[in-house]
PDB file of C-alpha atoms in Angstrom:
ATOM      1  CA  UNK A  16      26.846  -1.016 -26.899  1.00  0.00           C
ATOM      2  CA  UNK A  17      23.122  -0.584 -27.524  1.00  0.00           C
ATOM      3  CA  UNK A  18      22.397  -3.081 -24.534  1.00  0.00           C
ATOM      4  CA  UNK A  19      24.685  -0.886 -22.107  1.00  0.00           C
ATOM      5  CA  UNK A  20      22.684   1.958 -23.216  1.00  0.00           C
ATOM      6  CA  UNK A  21      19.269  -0.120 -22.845  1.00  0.00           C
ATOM      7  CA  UNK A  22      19.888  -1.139 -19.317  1.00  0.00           C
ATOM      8  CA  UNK A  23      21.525   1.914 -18.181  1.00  0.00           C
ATOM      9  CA  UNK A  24      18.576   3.868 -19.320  1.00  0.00           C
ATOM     10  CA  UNK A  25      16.269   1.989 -17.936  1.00  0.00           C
ATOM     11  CA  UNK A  26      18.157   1.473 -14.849  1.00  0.00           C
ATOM     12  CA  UNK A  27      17.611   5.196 -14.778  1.00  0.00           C
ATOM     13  CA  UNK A  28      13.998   5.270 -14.755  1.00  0.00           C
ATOM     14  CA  UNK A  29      13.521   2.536 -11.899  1.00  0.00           C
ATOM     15  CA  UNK A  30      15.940   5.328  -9.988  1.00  0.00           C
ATOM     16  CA  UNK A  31      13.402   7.888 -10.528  1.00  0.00           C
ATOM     17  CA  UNK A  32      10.808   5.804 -10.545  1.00  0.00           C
ATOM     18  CA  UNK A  33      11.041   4.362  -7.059  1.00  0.00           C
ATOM     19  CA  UNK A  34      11.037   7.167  -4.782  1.00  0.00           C
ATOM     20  CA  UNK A  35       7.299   7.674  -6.410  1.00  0.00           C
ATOM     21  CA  UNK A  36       6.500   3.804  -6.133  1.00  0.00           C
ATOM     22  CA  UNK A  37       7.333   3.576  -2.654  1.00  0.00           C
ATOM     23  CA  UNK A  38       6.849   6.482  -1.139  1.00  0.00           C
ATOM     24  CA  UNK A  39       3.494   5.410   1.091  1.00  0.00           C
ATOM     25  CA  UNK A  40       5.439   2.114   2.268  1.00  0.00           C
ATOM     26  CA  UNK A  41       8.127   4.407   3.507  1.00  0.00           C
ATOM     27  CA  UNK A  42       5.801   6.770   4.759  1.00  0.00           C
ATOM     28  CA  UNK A  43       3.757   4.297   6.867  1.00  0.00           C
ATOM     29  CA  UNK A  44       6.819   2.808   7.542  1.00  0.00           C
ATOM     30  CA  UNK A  45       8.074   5.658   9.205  1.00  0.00           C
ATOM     31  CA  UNK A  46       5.096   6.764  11.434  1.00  0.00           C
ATOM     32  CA  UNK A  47       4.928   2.828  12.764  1.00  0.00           C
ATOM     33  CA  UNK A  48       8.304   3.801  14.232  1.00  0.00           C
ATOM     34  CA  UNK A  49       7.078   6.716  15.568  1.00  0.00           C
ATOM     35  CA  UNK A  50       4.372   4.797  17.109  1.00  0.00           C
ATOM     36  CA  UNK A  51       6.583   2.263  18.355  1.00  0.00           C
ATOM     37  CA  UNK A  52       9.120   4.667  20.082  1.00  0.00           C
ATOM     38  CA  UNK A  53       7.021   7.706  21.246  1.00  0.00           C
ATOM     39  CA  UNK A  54       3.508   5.708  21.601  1.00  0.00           C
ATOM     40  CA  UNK A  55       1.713   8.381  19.077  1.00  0.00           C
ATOM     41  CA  UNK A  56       0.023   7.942  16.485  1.00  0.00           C
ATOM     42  CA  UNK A  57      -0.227  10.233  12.698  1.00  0.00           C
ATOM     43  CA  UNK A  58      -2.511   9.784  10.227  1.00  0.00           C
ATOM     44  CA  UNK A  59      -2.558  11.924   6.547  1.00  0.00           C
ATOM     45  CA  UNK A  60      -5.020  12.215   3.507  1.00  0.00           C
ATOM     46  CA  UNK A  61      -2.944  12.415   0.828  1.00  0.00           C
ATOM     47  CA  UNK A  62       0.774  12.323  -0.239  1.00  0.00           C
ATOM     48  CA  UNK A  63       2.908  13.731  -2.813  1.00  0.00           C
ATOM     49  CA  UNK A  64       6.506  13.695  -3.925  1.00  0.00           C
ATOM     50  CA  UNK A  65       8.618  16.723  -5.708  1.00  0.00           C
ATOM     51  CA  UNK A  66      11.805  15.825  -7.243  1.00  0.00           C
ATOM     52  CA  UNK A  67      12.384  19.230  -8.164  1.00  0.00           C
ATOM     53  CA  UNK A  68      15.584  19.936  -6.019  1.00  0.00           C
ATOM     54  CA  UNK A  69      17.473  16.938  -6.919  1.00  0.00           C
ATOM     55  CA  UNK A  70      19.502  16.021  -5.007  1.00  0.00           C
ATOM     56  CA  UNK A  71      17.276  16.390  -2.290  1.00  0.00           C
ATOM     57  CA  UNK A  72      13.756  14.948  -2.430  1.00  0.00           C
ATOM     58  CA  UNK A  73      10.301  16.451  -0.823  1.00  0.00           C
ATOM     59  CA  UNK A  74       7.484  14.758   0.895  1.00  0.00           C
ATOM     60  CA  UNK A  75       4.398  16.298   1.288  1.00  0.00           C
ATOM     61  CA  UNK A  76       1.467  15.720   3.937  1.00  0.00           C
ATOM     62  CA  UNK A  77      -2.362  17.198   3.455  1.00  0.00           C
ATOM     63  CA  UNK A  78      -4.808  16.823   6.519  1.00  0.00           C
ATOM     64  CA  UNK A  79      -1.992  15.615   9.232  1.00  0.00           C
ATOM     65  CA  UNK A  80      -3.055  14.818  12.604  1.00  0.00           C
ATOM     66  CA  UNK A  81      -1.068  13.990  15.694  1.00  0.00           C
ATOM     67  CA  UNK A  82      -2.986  11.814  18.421  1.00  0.00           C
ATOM     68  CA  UNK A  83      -1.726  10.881  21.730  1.00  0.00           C
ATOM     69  CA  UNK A  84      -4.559   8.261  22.540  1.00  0.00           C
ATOM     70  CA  UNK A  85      -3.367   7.570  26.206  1.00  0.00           C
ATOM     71  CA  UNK A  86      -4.659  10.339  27.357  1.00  0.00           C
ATOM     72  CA  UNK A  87      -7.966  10.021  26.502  1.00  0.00           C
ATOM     73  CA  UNK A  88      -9.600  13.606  27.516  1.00  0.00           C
ATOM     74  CA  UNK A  89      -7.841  15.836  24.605  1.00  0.00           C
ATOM     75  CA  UNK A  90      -6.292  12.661  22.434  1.00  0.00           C
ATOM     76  CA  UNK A  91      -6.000  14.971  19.323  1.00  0.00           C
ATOM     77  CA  UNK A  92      -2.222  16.598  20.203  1.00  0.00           C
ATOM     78  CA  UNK A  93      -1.555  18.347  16.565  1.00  0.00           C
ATOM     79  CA  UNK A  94      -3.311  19.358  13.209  1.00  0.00           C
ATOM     80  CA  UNK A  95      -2.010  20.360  10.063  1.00  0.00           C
ATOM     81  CA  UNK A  96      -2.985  21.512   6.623  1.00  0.00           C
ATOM     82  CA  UNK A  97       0.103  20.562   5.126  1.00  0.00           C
ATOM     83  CA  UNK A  98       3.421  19.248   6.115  1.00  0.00           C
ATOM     84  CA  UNK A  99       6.528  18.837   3.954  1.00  0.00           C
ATOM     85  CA  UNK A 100       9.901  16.926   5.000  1.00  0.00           C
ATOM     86  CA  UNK A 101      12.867  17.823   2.164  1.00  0.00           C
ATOM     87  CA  UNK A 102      15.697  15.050   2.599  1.00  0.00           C
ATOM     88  CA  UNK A 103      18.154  13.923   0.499  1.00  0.00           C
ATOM     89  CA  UNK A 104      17.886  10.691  -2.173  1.00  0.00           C
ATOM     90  CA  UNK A 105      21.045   9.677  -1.226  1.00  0.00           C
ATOM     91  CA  UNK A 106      19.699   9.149   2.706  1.00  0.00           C
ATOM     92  CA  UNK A 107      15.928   8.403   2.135  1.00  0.00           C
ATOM     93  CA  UNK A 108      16.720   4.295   2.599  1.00  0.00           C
ATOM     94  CA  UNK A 109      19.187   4.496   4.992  1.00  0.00           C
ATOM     95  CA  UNK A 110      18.642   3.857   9.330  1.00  0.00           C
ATOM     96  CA  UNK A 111      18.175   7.065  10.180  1.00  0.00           C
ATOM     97  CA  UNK A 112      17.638   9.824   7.733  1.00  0.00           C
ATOM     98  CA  UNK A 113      18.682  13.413   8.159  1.00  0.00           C
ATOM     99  CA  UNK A 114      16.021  15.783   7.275  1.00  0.00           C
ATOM    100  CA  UNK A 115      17.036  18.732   5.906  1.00  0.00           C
ATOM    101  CA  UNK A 116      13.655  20.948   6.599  1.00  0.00           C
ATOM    102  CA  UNK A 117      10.103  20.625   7.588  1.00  0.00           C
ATOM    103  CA  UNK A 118       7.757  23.087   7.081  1.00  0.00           C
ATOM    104  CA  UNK A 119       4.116  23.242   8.522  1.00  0.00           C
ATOM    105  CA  UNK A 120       1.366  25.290   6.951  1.00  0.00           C
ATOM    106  CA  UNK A 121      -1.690  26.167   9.034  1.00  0.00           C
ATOM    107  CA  UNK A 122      -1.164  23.955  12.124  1.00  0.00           C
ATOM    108  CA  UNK A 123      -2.762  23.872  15.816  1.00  0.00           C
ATOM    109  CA  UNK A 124      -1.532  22.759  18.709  1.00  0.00           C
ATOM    110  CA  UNK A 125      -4.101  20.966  21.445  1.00  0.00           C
ATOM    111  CA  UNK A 126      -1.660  21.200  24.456  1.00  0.00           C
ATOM    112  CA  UNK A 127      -3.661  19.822  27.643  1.00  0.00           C
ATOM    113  CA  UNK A 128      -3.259  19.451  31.505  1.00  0.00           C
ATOM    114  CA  UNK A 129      -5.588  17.847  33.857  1.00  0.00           C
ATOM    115  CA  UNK A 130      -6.414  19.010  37.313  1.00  0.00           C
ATOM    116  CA  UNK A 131      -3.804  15.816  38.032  1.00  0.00           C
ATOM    117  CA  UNK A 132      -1.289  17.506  36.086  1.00  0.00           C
ATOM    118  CA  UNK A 133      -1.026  14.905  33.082  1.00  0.00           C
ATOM    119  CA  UNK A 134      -0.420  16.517  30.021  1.00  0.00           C
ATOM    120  CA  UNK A 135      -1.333  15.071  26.834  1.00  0.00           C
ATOM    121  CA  UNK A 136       1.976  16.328  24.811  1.00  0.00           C
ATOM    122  CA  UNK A 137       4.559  14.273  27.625  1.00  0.00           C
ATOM    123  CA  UNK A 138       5.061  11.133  26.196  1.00  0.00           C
ATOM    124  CA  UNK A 139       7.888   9.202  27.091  1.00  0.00           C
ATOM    125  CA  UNK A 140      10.145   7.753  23.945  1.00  0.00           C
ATOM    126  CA  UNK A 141      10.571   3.597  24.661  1.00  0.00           C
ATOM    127  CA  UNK A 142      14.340   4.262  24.015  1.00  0.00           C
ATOM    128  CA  UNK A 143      15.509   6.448  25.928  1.00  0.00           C
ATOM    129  CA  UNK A 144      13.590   4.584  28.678  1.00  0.00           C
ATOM    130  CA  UNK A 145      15.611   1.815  27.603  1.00  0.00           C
ATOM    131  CA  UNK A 146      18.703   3.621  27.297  1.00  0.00           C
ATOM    132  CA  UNK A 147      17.811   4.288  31.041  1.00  0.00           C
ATOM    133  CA  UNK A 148      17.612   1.163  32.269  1.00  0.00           C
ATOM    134  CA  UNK A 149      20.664  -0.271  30.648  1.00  0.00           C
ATOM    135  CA  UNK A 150      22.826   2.539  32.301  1.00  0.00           C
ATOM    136  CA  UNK A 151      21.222   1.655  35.884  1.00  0.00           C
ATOM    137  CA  UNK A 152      22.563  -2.087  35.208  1.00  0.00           C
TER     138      UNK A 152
END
């Protein structure tokens, strides 16, 4: 009985302990797909996790930035003091997440057109281009 209790105890604190382990890896993780699909990239100073409203879990941001580099004349797209994702534990490691809210605290936009009419917040997501493509087949 004392061995039940002894692994299910510590069992418990690798469940709590994880989200706080991982929680850059999944964070980097995350923006790489961003990268990959929409073709921009976000950086962030620092990171923290709240576990306060269990069962939902909350990421927070400091210093975010938003850069479209393609467009090379106003790259920067988006800046923000702090940004903070609540989703729940139970969905944190699955496909595709469902956030519950996002909040953004002192942000800026840096929306840009050229004189050709580019703008630097249009960027085109690589799957619904493939989507596209597969339904002209």
């Amino acid at each position: 009985m004392k061995k039940i209790s002894l692994f299910l105890g510590v069992l418990l604190v690798l469940l709590i302990a994880l989200p706080f382990l991982l929680k850059d890896q999944l964070i980097t993780k995350e923006f790489a797909k961003v990268h990959e699909n929409e073709g921009v990239f976000v950086s962030y100073q620092n990171s923290s996790l709240n576990l306060f409203s269990f069962p939902s879990i909350a990421i927070s941001l400091t210093d975010v930035v938003v850069k479209n580099e393609k467009f090379s004349q106003q790259a920067q797209l988006a800046k923000c003091e702090k940004l903070s994702v609540q989703i729940s534990l139970s969905e944190l490691f699955s496909e595709d997440p469902v956030i519950k809210s996002v909040i953004l605290q002192k942000g800026t936009a840096d929306l840009f057109i050229d004189e050709k009419g580019k703008r630097n917040f249009y960027f085109s997501s690589k799957k619904r281009l493939d989507n596209k493509k597969q339904t002209l087949i």
